[in-house]
Tab-separated table of C-alpha atoms in Angstrom:
chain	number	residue	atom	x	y	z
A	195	UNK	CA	15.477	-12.286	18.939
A	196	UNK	CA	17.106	-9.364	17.485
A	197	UNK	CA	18.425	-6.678	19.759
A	198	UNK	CA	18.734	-2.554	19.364
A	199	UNK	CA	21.051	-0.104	20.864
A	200	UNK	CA	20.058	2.141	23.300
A	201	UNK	CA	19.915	4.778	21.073
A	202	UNK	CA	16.953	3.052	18.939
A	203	UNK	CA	15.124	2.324	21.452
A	204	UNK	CA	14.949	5.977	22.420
A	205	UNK	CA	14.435	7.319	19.028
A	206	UNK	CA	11.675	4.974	18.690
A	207	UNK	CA	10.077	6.513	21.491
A	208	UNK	CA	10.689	10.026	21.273
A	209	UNK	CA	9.165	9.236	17.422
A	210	UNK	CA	6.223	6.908	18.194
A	211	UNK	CA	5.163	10.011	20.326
A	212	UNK	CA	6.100	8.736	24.178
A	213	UNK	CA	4.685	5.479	23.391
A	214	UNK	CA	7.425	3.321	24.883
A	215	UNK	CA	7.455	-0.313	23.656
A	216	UNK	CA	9.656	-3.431	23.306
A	217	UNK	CA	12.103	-5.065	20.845
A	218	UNK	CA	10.873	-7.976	19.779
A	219	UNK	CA	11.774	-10.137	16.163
A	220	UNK	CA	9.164	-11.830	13.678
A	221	UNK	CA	5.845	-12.986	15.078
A	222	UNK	CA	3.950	-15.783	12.889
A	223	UNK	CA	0.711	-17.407	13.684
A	224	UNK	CA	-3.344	-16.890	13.550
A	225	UNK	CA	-3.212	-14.051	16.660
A	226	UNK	CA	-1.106	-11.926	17.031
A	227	UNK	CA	-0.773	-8.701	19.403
A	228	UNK	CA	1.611	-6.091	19.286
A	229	UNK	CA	2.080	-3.551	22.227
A	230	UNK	CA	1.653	0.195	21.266
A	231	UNK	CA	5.289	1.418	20.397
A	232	UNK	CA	6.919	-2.104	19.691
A	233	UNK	CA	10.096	-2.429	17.675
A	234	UNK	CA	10.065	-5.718	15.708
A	235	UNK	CA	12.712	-6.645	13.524
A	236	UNK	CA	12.023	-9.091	11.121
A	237	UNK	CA	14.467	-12.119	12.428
A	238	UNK	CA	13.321	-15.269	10.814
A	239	UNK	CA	12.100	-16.688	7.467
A	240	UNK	CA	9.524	-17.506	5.984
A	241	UNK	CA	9.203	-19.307	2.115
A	242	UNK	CA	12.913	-17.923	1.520
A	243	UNK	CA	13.264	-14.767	2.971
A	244	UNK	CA	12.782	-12.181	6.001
A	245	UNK	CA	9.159	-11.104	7.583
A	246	UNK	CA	7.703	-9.068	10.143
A	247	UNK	CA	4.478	-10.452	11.066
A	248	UNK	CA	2.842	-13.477	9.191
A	249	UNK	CA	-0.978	-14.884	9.546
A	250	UNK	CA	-0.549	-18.673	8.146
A	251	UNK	CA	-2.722	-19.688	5.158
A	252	UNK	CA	-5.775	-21.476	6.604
A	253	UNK	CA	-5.789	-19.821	9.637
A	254	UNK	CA	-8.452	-17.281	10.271
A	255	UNK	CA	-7.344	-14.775	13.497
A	256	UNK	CA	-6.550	-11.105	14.126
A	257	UNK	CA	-4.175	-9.406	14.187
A	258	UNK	CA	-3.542	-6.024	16.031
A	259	UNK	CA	-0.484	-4.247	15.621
A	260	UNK	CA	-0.907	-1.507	18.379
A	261	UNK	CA	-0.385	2.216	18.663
A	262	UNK	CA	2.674	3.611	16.484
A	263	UNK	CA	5.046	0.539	16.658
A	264	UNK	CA	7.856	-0.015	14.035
A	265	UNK	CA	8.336	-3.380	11.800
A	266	UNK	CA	11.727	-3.259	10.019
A	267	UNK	CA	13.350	-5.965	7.902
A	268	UNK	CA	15.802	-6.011	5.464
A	269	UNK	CA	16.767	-8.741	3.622
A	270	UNK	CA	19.184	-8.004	1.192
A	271	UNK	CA	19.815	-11.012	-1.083
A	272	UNK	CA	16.179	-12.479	-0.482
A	273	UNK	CA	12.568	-11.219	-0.428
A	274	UNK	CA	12.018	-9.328	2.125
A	275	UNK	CA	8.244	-8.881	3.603
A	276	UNK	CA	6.808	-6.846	6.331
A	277	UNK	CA	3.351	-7.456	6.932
A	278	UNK	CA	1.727	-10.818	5.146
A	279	UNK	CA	-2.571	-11.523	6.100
A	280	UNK	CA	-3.278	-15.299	4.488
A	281	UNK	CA	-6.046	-16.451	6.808
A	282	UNK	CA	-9.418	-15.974	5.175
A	283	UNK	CA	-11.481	-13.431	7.033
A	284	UNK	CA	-8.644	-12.617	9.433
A	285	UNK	CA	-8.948	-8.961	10.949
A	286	UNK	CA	-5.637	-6.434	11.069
A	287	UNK	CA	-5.588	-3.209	12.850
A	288	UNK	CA	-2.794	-0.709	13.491
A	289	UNK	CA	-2.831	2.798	14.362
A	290	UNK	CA	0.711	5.035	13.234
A	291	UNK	CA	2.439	2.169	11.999
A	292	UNK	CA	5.763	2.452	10.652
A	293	UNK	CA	7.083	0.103	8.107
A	294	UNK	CA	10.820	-0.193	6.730
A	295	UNK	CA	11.019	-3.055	4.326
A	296	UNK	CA	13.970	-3.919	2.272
A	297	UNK	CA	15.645	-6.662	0.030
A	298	UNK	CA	16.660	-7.987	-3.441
A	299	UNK	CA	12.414	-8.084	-3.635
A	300	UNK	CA	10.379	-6.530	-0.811
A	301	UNK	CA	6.786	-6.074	-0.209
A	302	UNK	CA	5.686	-3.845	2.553
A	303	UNK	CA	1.888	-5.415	3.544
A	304	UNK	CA	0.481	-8.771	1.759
A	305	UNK	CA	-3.423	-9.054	2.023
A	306	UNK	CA	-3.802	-12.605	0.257
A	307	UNK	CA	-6.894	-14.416	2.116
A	308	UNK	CA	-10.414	-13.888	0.947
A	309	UNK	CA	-12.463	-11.533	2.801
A	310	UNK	CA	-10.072	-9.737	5.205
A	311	UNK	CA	-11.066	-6.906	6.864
A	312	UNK	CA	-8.018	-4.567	7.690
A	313	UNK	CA	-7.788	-1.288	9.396
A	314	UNK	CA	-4.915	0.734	8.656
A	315	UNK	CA	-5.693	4.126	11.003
A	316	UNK	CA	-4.486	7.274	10.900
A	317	UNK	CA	-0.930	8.341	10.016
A	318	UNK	CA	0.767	4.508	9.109
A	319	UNK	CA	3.384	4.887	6.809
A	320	UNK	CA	5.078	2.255	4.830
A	321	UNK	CA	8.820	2.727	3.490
A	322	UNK	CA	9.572	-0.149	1.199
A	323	UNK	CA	12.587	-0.418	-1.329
A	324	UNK	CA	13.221	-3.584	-3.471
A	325	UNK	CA	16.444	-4.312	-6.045
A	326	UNK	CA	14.399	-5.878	-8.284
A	327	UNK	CA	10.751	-5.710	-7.349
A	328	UNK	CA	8.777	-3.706	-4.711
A	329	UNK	CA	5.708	-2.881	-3.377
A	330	UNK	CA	4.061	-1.614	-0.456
A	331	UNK	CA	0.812	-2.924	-0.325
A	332	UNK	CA	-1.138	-5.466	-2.128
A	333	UNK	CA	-4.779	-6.314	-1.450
A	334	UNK	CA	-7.275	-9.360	-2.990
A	335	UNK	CA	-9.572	-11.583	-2.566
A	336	UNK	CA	-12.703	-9.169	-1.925
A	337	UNK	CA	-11.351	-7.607	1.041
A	338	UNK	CA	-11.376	-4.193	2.446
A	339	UNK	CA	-9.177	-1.985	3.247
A	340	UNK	CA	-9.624	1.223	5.076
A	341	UNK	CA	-6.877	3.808	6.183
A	342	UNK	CA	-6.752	7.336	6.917
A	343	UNK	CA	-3.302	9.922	5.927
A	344	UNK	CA	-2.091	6.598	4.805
A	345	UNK	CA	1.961	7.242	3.547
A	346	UNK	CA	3.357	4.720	1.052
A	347	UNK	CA	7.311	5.626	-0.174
A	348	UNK	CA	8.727	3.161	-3.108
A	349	UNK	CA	11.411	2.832	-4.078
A	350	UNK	CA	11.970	0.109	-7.082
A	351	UNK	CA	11.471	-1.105	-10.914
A	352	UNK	CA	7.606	-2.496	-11.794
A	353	UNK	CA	6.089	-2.040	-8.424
A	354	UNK	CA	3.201	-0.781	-7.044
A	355	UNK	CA	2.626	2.032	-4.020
A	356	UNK	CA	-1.208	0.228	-3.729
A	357	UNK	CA	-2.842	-2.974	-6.182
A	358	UNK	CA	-6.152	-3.686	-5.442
A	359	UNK	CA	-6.847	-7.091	-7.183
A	360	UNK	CA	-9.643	-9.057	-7.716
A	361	UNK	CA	-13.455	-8.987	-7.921
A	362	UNK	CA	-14.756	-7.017	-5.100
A	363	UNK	CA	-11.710	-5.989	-3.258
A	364	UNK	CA	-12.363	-2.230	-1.717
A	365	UNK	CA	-9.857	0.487	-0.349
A	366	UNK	CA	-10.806	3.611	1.269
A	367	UNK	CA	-7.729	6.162	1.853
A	368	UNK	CA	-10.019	8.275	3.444
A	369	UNK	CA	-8.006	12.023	3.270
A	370	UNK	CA	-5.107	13.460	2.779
A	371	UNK	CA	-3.001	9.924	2.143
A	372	UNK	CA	0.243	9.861	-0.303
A	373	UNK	CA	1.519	7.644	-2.272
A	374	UNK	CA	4.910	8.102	-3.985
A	375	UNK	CA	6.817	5.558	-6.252
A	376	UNK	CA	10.335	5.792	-7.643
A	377	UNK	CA	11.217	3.438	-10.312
A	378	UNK	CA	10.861	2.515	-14.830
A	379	UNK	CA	7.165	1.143	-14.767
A	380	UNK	CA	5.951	1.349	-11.391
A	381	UNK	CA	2.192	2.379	-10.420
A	382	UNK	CA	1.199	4.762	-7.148
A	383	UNK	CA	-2.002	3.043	-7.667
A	384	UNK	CA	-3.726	0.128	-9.366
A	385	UNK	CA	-6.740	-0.881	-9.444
A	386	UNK	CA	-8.820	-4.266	-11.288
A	387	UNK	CA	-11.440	-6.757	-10.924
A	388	UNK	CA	-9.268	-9.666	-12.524
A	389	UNK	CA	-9.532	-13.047	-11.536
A	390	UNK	CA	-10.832	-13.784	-8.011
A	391	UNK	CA	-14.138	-15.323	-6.691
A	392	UNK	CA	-17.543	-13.651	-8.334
A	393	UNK	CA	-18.660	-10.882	-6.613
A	394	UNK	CA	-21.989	-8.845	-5.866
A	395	UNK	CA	-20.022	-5.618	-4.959
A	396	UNK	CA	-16.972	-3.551	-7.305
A	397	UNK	CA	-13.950	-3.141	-7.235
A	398	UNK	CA	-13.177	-0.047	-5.689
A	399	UNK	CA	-10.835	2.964	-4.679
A	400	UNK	CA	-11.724	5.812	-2.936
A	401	UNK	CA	-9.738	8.946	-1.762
A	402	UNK	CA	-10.206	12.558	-1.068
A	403	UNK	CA	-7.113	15.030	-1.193
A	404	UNK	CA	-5.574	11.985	-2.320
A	405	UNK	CA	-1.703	12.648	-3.208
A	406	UNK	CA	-0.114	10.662	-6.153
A	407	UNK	CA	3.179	10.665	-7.270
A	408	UNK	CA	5.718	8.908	-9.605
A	409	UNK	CA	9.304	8.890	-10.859
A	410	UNK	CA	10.558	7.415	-13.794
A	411	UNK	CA	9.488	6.344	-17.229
A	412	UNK	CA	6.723	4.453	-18.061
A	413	UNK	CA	5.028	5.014	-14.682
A	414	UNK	CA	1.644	5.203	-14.011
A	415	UNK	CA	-0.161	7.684	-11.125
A	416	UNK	CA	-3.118	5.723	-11.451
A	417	UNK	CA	-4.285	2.408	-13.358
A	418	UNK	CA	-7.566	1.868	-13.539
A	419	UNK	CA	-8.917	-1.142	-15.416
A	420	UNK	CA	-12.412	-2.033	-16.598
A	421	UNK	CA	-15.016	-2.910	-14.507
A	422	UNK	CA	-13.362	-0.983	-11.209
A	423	UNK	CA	-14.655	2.428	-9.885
A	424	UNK	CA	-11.853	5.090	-8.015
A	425	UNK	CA	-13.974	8.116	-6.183
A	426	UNK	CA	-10.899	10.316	-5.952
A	427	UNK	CA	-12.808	12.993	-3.737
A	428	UNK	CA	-12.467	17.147	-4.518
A	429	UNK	CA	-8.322	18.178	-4.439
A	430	UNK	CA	-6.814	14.921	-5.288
A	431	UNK	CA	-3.323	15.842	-7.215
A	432	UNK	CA	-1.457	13.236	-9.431
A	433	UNK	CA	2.320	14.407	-10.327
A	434	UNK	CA	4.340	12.274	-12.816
A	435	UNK	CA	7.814	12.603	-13.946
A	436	UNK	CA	9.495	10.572	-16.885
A	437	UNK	CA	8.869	9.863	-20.046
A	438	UNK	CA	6.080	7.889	-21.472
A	439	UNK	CA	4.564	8.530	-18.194
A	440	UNK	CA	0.652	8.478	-17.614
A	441	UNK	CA	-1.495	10.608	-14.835
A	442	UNK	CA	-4.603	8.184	-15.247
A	443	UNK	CA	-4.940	5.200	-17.911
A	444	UNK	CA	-8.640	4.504	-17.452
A	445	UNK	CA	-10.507	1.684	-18.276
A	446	UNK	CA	-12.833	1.923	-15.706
A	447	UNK	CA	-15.213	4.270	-13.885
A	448	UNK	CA	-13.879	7.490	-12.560
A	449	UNK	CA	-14.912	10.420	-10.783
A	450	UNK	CA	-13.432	13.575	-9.118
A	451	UNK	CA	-13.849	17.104	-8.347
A	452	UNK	CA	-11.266	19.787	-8.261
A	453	UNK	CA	-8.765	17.378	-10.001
A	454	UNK	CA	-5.093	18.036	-10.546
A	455	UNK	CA	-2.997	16.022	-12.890
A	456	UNK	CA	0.808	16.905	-13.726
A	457	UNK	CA	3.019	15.380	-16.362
A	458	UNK	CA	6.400	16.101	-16.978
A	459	UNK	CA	8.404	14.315	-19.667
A	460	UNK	CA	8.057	13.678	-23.764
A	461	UNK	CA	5.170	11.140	-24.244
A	462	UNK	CA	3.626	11.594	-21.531
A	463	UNK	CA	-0.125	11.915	-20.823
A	464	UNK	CA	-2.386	13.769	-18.159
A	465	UNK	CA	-5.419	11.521	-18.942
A	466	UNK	CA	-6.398	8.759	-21.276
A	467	UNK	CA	-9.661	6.734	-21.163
A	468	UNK	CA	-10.415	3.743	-23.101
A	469	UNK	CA	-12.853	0.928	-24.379
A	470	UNK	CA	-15.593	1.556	-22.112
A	471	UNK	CA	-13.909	3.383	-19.682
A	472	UNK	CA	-15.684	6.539	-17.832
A	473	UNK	CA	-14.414	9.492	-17.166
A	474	UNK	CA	-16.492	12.698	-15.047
A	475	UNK	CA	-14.058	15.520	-14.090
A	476	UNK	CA	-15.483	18.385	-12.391
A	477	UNK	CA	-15.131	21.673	-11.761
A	478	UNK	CA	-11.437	23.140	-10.606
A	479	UNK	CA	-10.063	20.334	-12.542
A	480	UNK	CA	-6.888	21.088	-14.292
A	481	UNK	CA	-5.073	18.473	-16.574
């Protein structure tokens, strides 16, 4: 079990808002039950490199990750992972979570089972930097994700702040979440209905105030791919920087109100739509 100074301890307090928990390393299995404020540092492995918290393939539970607890690993050679759901129809909740995920590869929260149902709440942020790859969250398998002020920081080539894979997967941000990225290629958001088990319901984003942004060339704010819907809300902003650089690259259905998009470098595009893709901007929109 990994231990932290003193000083840690009482920063993770006096941050996780007098919510006074314990330092604990990786937790694995189909339950699992943090206390509110907890300080787990990712201590073992698991297929090769460092994790946090992992729900087994195969094994259907729930997990609850408490009030404002932290989950920090860093593996620096390996593939580092904070947060990985396998177990079809498993549950995860959290409320303020902080993640701080880093390695040679590092992925912040894995949703990988079919039909998981996970509950982000207010205010979680996840801080993930990878070498190579990163990402902070991925979602499939037509489940659902739900979160509200969501953060997502990341920091690394050809990763994505949020994918939302497969027929039937939804995400609702609910307001005022952010998603930044940092890295040649990387995506603050995509979305597509690729692969996966048939599904009755779409693929789907939704957001309101939603913030978007991205660093570096060849990035994408949003990706949205045919047969997928993103609701963006009224005052959603999307801010790109680099060349070659896209706000939204649409294949899909989209709709906001009161739309912002921002591109700065040669190349670069506010808003292309394509195929059969759907576009319906509304008023205040300015691209």
């Amino acid at each position: 079990m990994s231990r932290l100074t003193p000083l840690a301890l009482l920063t993770g307090f006096m941050m996780s808002g007098n919510v006074a928990g314990e330092n604990i390393g990786s937790q694995t299995g189909a339950n699992i039950t943090l206390n509110d404020g907890d300080i787990l540092t990712g201590d073992a492995t698991y297929s090769g490199g460092l994790y946090g918290v992992v729900n087994p393939y195969n094994q259907t539970g729930i997990v609850n990750l408490g009030r404002r607890a932290f989950i920090n690993v860093t593996d620096a050679d390996n593939y580092a992972r904070g947060v990985v759901i396998w177990g079809n129809e498993s549950q995860l909740s959290a409320e303020g979570l902080t993640l701080n995920i880093s390695g040679n590869s590092a992925l912040g929260i894995n949703i990988t089972g079919q039909d998981i149902t996970a509950d982000l709440g207010t205010g979680t942020t996840v801080n993930v930097t990878g070498t190579a790859t990163a990402s902070g969250i991925l979602i499939r398998g037509a489940s659902s994700l739900k979160a509200e002020a969501l953060t997502v920081n990341l920091t690394g080539d050809s990763g994505f702040g949020l994918s939302v894979s497969n027929a039937g997967t939804r995400v609702d941000l609910g307001s005022g979440s952010t998603l930044s990225t940092q890295g040649r290629g990387s995506h603050a958001i995509r979305v597509h209905a690729l692969n996966g088990r048939e599904s009755s319901r779409r693929t789907s984003l939704t957001a309101n105030q939603l913030t978007l942004n991205t660093t570096g060339d060849s990035a994408y704010g949003l990706n949205l791919q045919a047969d997928s819907l993103a609701n963006l809300g009224s005052g959603s902003t999307i801010t790109t920087t680099g060349a070659n650089a896209f706000g939204i690259w649409n294949f899909g259905e989209l709709a906001a109100d009161n739309l912002t998009i921002n591109t700065t470098g040669s190349g670069s595009v506010g808003l292309e739509v394509r195929q059969n893709g759907v576009a319906d901007i509304g008023p205040g929109s300015h691209v």
